[in-house]
Coordinates of C-alpha atoms and ligand atoms in Angstrom, one line a residue:
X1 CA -14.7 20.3 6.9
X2 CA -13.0 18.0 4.3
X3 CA -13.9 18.5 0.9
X4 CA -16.4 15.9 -0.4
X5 CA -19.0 15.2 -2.8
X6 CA -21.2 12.8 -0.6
X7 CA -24.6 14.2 0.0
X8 CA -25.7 13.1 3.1
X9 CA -29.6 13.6 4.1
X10 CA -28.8 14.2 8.1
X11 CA -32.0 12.0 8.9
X12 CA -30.7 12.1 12.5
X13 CA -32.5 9.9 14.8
X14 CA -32.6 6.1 13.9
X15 CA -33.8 5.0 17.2
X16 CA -36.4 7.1 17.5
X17 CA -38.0 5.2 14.6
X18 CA -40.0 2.1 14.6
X19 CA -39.0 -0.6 12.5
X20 CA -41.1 0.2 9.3
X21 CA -39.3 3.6 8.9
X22 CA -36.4 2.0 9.4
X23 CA -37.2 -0.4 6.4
X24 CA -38.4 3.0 4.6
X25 CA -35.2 4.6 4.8
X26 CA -32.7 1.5 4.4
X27 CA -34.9 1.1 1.2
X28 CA -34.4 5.0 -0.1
X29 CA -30.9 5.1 1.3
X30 CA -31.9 7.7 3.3
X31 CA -29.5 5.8 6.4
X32 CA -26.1 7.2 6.6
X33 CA -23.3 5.1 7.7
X34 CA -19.7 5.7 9.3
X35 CA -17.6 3.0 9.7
X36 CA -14.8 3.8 12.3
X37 CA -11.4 1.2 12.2
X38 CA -11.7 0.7 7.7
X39 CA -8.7 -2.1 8.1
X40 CA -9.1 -5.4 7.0
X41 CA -12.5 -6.0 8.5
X42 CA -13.8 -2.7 8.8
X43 CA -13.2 -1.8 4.9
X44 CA -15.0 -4.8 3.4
X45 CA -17.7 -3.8 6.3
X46 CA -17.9 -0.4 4.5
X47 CA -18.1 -1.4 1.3
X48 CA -20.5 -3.9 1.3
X49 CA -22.6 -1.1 2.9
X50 CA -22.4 1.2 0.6
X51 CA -22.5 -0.7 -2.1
X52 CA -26.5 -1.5 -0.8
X53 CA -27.2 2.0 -1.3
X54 CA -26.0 3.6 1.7
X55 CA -23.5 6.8 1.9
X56 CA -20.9 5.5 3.8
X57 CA -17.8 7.4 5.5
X58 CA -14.8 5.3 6.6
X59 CA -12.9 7.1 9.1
X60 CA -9.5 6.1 9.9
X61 CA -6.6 7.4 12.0
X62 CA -4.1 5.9 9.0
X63 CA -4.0 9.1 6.5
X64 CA -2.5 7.0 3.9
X65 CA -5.0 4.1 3.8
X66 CA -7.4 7.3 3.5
X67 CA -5.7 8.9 0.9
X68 CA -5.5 5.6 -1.0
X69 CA -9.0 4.9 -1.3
X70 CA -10.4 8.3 -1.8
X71 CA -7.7 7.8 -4.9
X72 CA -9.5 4.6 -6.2
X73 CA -6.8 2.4 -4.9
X74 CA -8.0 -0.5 -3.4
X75 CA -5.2 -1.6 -0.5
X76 CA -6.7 -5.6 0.2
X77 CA -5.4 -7.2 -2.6
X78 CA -6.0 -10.6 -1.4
X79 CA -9.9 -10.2 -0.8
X80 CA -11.2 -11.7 -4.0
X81 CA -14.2 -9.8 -5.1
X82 CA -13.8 -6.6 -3.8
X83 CA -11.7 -4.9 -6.2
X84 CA -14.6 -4.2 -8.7
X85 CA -17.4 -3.4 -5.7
X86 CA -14.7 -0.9 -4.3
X87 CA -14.3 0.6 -7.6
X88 CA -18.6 1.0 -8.2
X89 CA -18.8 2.7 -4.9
X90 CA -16.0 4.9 -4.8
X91 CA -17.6 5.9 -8.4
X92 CA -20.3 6.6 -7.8
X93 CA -19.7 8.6 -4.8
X94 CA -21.3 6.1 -1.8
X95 CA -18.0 5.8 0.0
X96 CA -15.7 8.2 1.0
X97 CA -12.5 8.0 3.8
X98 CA -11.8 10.3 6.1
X99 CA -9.7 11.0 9.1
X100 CA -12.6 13.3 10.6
X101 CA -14.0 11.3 12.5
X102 CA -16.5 14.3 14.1
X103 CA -17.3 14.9 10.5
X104 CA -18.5 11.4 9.6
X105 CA -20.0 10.5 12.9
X106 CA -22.3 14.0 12.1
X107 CA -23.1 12.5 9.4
X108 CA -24.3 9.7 10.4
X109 CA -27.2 7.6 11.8
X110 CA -25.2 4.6 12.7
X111 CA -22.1 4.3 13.5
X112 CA -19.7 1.1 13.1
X113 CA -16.7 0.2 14.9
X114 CA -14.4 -2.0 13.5
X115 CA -11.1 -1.0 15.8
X116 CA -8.6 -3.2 16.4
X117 CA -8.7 -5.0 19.6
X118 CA -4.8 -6.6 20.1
X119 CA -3.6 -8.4 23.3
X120 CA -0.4 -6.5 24.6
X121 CA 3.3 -8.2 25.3
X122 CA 1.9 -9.4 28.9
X123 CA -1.2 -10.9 27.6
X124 CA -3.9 -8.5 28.4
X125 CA -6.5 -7.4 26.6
X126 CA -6.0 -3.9 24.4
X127 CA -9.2 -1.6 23.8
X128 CA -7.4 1.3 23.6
X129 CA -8.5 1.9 20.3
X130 CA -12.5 1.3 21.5
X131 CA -11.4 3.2 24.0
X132 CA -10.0 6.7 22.6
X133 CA -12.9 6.6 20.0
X134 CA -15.5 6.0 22.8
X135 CA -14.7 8.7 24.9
X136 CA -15.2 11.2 21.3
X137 CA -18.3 9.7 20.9
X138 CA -19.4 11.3 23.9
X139 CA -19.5 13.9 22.8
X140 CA -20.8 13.7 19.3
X141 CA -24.0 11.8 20.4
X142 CA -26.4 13.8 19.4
X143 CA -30.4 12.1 19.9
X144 CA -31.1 8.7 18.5
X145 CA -27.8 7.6 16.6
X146 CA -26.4 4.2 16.9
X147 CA -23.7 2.8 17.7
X148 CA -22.3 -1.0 16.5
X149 CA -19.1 -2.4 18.4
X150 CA -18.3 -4.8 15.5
X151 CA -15.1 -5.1 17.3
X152 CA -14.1 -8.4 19.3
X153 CA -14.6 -8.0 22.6
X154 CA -15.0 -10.3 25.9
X155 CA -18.6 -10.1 27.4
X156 CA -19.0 -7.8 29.6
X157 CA -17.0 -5.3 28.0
X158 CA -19.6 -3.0 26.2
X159 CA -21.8 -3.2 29.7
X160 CA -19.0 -2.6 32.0
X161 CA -17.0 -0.2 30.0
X162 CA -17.6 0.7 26.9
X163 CA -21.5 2.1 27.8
X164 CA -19.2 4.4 30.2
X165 CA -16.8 5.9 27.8
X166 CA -20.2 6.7 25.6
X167 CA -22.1 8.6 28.5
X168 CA -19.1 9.7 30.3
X169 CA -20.3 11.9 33.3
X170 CA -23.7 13.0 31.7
X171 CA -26.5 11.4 33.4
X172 CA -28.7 12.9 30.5
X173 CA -27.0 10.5 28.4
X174 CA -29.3 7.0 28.7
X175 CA -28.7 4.3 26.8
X176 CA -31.3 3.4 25.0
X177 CA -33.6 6.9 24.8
X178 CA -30.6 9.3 23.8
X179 CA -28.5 6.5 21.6
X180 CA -27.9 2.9 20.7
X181 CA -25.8 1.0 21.6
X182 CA -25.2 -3.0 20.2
X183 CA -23.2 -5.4 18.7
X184 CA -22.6 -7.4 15.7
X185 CA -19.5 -9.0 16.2
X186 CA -17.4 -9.8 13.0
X187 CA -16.2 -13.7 12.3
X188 CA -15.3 -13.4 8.6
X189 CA -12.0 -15.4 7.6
X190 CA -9.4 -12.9 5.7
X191 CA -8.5 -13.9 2.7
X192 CA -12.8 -15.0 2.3
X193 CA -14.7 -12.4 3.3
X194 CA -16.7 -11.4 0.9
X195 CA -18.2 -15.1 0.3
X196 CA -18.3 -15.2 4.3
X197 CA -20.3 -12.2 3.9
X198 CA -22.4 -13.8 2.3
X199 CA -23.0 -16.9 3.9
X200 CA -22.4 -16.7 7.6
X201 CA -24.8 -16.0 9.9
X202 CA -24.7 -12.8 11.8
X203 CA -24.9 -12.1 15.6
X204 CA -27.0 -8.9 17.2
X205 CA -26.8 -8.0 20.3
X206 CA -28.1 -4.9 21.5
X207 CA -28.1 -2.7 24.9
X208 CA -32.0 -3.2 24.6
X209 CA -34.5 -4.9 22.6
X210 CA -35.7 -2.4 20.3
X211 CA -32.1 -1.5 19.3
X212 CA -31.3 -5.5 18.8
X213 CA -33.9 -5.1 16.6
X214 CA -32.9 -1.9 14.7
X215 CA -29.7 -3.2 14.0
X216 CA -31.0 -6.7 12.9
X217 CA -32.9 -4.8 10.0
X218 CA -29.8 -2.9 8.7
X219 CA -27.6 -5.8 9.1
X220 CA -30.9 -8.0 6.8
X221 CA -30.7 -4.9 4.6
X222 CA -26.7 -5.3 3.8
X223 CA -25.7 -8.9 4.6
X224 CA -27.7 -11.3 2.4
X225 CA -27.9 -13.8 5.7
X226 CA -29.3 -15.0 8.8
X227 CA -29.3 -12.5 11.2
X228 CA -29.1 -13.9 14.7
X229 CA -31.0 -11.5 17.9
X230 CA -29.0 -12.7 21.1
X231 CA -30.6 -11.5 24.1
X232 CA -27.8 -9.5 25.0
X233 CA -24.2 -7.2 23.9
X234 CA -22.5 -10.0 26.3
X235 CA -24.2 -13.0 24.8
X236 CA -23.3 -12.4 21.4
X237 CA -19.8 -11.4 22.0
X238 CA -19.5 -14.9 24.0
X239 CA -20.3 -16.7 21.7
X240 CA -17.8 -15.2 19.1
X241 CA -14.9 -16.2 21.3
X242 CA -16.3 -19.3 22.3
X243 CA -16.3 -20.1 18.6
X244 CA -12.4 -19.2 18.6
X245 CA -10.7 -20.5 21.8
X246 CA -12.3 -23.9 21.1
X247 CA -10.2 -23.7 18.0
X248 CA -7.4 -22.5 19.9
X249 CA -7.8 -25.4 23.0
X250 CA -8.2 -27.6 20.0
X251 CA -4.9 -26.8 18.4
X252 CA -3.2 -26.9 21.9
X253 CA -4.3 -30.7 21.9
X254 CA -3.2 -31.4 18.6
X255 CA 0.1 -29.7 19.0
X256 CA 1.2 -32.0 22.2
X257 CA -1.0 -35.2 20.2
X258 CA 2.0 -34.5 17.1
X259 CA 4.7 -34.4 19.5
X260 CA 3.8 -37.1 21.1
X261 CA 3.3 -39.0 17.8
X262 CA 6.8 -38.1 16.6
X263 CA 8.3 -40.1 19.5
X264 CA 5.6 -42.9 19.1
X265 CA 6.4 -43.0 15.3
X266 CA 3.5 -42.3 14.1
X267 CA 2.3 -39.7 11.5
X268 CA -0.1 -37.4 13.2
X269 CA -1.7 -36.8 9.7
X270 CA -2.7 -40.4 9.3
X271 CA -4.3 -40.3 12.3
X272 CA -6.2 -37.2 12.2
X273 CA -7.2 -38.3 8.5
X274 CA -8.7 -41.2 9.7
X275 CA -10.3 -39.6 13.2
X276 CA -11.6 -37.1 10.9
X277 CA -13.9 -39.9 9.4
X278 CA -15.7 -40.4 12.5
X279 CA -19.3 -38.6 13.0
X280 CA -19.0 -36.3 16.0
X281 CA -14.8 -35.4 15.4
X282 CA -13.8 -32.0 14.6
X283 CA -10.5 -31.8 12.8
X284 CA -8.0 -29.5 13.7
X285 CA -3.9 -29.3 13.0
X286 CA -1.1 -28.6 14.3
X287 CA 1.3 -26.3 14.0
X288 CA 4.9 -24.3 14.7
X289 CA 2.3 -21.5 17.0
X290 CA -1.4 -20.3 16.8
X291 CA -1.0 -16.5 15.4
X292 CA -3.1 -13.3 13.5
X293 CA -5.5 -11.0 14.7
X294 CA -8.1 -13.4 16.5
X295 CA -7.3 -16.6 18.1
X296 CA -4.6 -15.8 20.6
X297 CA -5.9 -12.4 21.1
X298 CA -9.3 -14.0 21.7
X299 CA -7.9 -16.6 24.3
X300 CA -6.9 -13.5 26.2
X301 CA -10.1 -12.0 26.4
X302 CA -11.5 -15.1 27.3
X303 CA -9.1 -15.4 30.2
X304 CA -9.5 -11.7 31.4
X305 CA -13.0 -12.2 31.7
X306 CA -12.6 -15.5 33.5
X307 CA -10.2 -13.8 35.7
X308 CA -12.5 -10.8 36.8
X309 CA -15.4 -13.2 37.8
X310 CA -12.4 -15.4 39.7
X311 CA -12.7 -18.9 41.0
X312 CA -9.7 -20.0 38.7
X313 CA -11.9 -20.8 35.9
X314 CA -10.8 -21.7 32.2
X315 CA -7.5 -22.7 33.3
X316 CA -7.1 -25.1 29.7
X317 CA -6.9 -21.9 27.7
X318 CA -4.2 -20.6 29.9
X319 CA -2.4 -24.0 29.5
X320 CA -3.3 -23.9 25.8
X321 CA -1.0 -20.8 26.0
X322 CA 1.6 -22.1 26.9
X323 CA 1.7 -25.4 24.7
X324 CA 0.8 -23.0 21.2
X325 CA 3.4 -20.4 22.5
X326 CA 6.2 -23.6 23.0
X327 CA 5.9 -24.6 19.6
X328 CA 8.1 -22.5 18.0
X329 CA 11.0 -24.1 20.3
X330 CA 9.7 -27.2 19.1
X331 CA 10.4 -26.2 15.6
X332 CA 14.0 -25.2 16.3
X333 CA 14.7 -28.6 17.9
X334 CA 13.2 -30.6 14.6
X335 CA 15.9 -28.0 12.3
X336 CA 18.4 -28.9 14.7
X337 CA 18.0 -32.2 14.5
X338 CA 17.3 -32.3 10.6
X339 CA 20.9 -30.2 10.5
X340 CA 22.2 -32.7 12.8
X341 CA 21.8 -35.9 11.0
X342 CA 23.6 -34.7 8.3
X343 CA 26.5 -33.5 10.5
X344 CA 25.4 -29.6 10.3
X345 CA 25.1 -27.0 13.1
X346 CA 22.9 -24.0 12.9
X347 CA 25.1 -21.7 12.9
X348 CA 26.8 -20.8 9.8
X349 CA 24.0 -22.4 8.1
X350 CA 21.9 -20.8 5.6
X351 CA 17.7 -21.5 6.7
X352 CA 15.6 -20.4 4.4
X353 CA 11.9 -19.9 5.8
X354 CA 8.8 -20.4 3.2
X355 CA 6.1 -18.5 4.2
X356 CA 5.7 -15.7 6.8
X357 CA 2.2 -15.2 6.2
X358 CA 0.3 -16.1 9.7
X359 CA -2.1 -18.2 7.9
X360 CA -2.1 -19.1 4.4
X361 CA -2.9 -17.3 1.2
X362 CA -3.2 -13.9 3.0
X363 CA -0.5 -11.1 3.0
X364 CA -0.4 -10.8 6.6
X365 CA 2.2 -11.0 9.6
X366 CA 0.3 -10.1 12.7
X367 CA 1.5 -12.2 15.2
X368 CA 2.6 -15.1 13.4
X369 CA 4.1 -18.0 14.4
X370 CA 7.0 -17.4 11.9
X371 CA 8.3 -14.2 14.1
X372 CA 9.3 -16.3 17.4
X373 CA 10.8 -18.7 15.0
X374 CA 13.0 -16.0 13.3
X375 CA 14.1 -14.5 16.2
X376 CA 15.7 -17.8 17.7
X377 CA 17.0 -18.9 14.8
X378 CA 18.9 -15.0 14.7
X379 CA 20.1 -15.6 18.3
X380 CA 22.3 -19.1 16.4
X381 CA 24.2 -17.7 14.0
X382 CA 22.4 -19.3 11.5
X383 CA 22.2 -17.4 7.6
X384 CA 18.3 -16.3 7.3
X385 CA 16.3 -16.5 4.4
X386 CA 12.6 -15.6 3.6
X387 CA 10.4 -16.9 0.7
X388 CA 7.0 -16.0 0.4
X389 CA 5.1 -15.1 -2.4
X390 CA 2.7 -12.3 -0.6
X391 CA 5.9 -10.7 0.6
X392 CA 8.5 -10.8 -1.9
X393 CA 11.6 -8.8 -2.1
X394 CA 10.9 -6.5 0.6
X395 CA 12.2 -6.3 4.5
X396 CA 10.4 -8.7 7.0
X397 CA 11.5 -8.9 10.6
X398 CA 14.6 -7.1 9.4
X399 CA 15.3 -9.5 6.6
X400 CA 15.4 -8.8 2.9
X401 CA 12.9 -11.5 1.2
X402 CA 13.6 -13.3 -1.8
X403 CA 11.9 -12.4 -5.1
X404 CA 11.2 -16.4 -5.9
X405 CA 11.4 -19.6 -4.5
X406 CA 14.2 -21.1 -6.4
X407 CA 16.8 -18.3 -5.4
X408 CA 16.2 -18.9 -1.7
X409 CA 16.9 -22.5 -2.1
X410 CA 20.3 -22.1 -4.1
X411 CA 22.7 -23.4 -1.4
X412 CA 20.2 -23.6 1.2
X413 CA 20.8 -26.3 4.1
X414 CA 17.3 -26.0 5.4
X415 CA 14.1 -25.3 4.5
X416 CA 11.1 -24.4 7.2
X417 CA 7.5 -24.4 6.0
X418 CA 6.0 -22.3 8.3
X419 CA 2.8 -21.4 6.1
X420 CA 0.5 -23.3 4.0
X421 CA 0.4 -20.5 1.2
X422 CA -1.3 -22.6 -2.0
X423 CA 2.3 -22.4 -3.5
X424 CA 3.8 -24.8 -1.5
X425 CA 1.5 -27.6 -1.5
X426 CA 2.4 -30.2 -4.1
X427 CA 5.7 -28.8 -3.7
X428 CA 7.9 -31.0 -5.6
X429 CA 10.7 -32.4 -3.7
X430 CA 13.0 -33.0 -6.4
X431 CA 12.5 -29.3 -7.4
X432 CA 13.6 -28.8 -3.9
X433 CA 16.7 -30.9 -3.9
X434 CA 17.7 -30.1 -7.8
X435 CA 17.8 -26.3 -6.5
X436 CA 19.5 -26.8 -3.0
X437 CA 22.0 -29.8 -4.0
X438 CA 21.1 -30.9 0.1
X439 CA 18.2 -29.8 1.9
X440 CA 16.8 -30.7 5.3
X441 CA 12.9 -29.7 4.7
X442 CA 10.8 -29.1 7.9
X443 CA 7.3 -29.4 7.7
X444 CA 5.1 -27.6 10.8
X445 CA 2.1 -27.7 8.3
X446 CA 2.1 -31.7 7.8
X447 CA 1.0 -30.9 3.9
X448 CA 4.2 -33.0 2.3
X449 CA 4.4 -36.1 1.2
X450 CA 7.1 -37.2 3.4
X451 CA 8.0 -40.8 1.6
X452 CA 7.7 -38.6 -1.7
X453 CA 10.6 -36.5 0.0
X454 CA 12.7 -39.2 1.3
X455 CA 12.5 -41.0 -1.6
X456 CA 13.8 -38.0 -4.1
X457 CA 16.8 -38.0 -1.0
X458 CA 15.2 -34.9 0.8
X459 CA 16.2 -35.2 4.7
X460 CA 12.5 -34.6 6.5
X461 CA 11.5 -33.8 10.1
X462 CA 7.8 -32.3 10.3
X463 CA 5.9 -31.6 13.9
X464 CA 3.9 -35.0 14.5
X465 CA 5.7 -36.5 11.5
X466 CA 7.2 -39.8 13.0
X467 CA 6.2 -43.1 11.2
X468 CA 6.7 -44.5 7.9
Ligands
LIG1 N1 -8.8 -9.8 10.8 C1 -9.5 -10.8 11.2 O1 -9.3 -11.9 10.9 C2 -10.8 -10.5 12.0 C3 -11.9 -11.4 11.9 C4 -13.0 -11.2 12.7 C5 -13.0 -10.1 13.6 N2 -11.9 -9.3 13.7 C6 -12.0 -8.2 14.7 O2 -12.3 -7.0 13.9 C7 -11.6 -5.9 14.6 C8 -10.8 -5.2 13.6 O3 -9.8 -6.0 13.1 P1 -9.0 -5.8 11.8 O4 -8.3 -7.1 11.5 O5 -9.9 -5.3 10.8 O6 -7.9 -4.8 12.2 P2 -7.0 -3.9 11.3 O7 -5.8 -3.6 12.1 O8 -6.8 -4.5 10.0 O9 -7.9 -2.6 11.1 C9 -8.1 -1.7 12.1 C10 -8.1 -0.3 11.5 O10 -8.4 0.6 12.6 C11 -7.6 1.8 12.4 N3 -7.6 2.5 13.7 C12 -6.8 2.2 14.8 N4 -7.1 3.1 15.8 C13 -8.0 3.9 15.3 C14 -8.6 5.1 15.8 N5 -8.4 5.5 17.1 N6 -9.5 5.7 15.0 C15 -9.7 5.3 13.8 N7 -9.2 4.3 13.2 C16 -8.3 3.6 14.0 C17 -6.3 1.3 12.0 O11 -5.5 2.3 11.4 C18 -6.7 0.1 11.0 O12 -6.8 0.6 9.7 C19 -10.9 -6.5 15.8 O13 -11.6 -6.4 16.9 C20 -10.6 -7.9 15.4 O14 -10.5 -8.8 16.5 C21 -10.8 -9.5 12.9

């Protein structure tokens, strides 16, 4: 048993209450929480539980991250608002990491999981994680506890599989009577959450109606927002991915519309400025790949589902694939065309990339659309730089970054904006030029001023960035 000083009241049992106990002991913090998976998502998740009054164990299989909080070091950095919340709690004792997870789930009357959920190399679907804690939930589920699958998964997942890994062989195990089972599946924005914590609506769907309806009131108790009953675990976790692969179709359009543009000579921005003014048009942008922890991974679940019912069906995301995975050779082509026109090859060149972030303002790499461009450009022979300010002077993709802006640009032939990070917008291109003496800027993000840049002398090529 790890040493603690959380007093937990082991009020086992949740489902076996009706609604106003549960009320009751939400409003004592008598309801003892575990949060399995305390990562990006799963951490905030915990604090903002505990922080309503409710002793909270994070369990994670990462014994650093554990040791880092239970040491009053907050690891998100770049989640505005937490810091202080994160501090109260750990103060006064409501929150406490482990990586015990039969401990905490003892503990507890509900029990979160906020594990990752990847897609693999060949574009499947990866539960493992769901799926090695599952199968030790078996058999720590003693009567009435609950268990939340905040996780994103495709629907059918938690019916089909999941419930399984829960009740394993034991047909004394019933969903429903013995333990909970439901979902509330996460859509906050990193880099936002807390304020998205706060103002977006919140999905439940449960095994069965009374445990929908359990979770709803610990969910009303924590998140200060609508709280949405679906009928269903499948329902609610379709319309999370919905919510994602139409951004991720969406994108796929916009990327092939800015190619398409470039050879028309036309500035993609102007048009999706303008489109943007029209009533029932939803603007989206495009961009050197679609990457982090949702969108693709999402469009893979959405597919793997589609591909167990069969008859061919959401063929657009599959193409969607391939056009947001083709972008990064896109990007090449613009630098070697940029390089070109001012009688430069790749190789021996010196390309300095700003940004590696997958999206901006966040310190975070998973799966971004800066990788695939790195790793071409190391196949040219081409001298790699990396500038970004969440990441500086430390090894990315096997590259040592740059501790500021202007010392990546000293001598630098090209420059690739790959994320939006705050930094760069209103990026002066005189600044630019001044520090590189010749620069070909590339913008995938279509936030410069491109006459700006031609006019300080900057040579420009940006995806959908043809026109005047
Ligand atoms: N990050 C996002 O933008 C976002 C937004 C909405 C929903 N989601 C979904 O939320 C879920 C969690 O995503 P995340 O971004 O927080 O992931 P993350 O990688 O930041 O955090 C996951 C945590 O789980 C831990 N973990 C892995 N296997 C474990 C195990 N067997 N036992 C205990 N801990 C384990 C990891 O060490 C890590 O700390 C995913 O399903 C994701 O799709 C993510």
């Amino acid at each position: 048993m790890v040493s603690h000083s959380l007093t937990l009241d082991k009020n086992n049992g949740i489902l076996n209450k009706d609604l106003s106990q549960v009320r009751q002991l939400l409003k004592n913090g008598q309801l003892n929480v575990c949060v399995v998976g305390i990562g990006r998502i799963g951490l905030p998740t915990a604090l903002s539980f505990a922080n309503s009054n409710l002793a909270t164990f994070g369990v994670d299989i990462n014994e650093n991250l554990v040791n880092m909080i239970n040491s009053g070091n907050f690891p998100l950095k770049d989640e505005p608002g937490y810091d202080e919340i994160f501090q109260s709690v750990i103060k006064n004792k409501k929150l406490f990491a482990t990586t015990n997870l039969e401990e905490a789930v003892s503990n507890a009357d509900a029990i979160l999981l906020s594990l990752p959920t990847p897609m693999d190399d060949d574009k499947n679907p990866n539960y493992f994680a769901l799926e090695s804690v599952g199968k030790k939930l078996h058999n720590l589920l003693t009567k009435g506890k609950l268990v939340i699958v905040e996780s994103t998964v495709e629907p059918g997942y938690i019916e089909n599989t999941f419930l399984k890994l829960l009740q394993g062989d034991d047909d004394n195990l019933v969903v429903g009577k013995d333990f909970g089972l439901g979902v509330c599946p996460e859509t906050a924005n990193p880099g936002e959450i807390l304020k998205d914590f706060k103002s977006l609506p919140r999905l439940v769907g449960g095994m069965d109606d009374k445990t929908g309806d359990i979770i709803t009131e610990i969910y009303k108790h924590v998140f200060p927002v609508e709280l949405v009953k679906m009928p269903d675990c499948k329902t609610a976790n379709a319309v999370k991915l919905t919510t994602n692969v139409f951004r991720y179709i969406n994108i796929a359009f916009v990327n092939e519309l800015a190619i398409l543009c470039e050879k028309l000579g036309i500035d993609v921005m102007k048009v999706l400025e303008a489109a943007d003014m029209k009533y029932n048009f939803q603007v989206h942008y495009p961009g050197p790949g679609v990457g982090g922890p949702c969108l693709p991974a999402n469009s893979v679940q959405i597919l793997h589902s589609a591909n167990l019912v069969g008859n061919n069906l959401l063929r657009m995301v599959a193409l969607s694939q391939e056009i947001n995975d083709g972008m990064a050779s896109h990007v090449m082509k613009l630098i070697e065309d940029g390089l070109k026109s001012v009688g430069k090859k790749l190789e021996n060149s010196t390309i300095l990339i700003l940004g590696v972030s997958y999206k901006p303002n966040v310190k975070d790499i998973q799966i971004t659309p800066a990788e695939p461009i790195i790793q071409k450009l190391k196949t040219t022979g081409a001298k790699l730089r990396i500038y970004d300010p969440y990441f500086k002077s430390t090894s990315v993709f096997g590259i040592l970054t740059e501790n500021s802006l202007e010392n990546g640009l000293v001598g630098a032939d090209a420059a690739v904006l790959i994320t939006a990070h705050d930094e760069f917008r209103n990026i002066d291109p005189g600044f630019l030029l001044a520090k590189s003496r010749s620069l070909v800027f590339i913008d995938t993000r279509g936030i410069m001023d491109m006459r700006a840049a031609k006019k300080a002398g900057l040579v420009t090529r940006g995806i959908g960035r043809g026109g005047r």
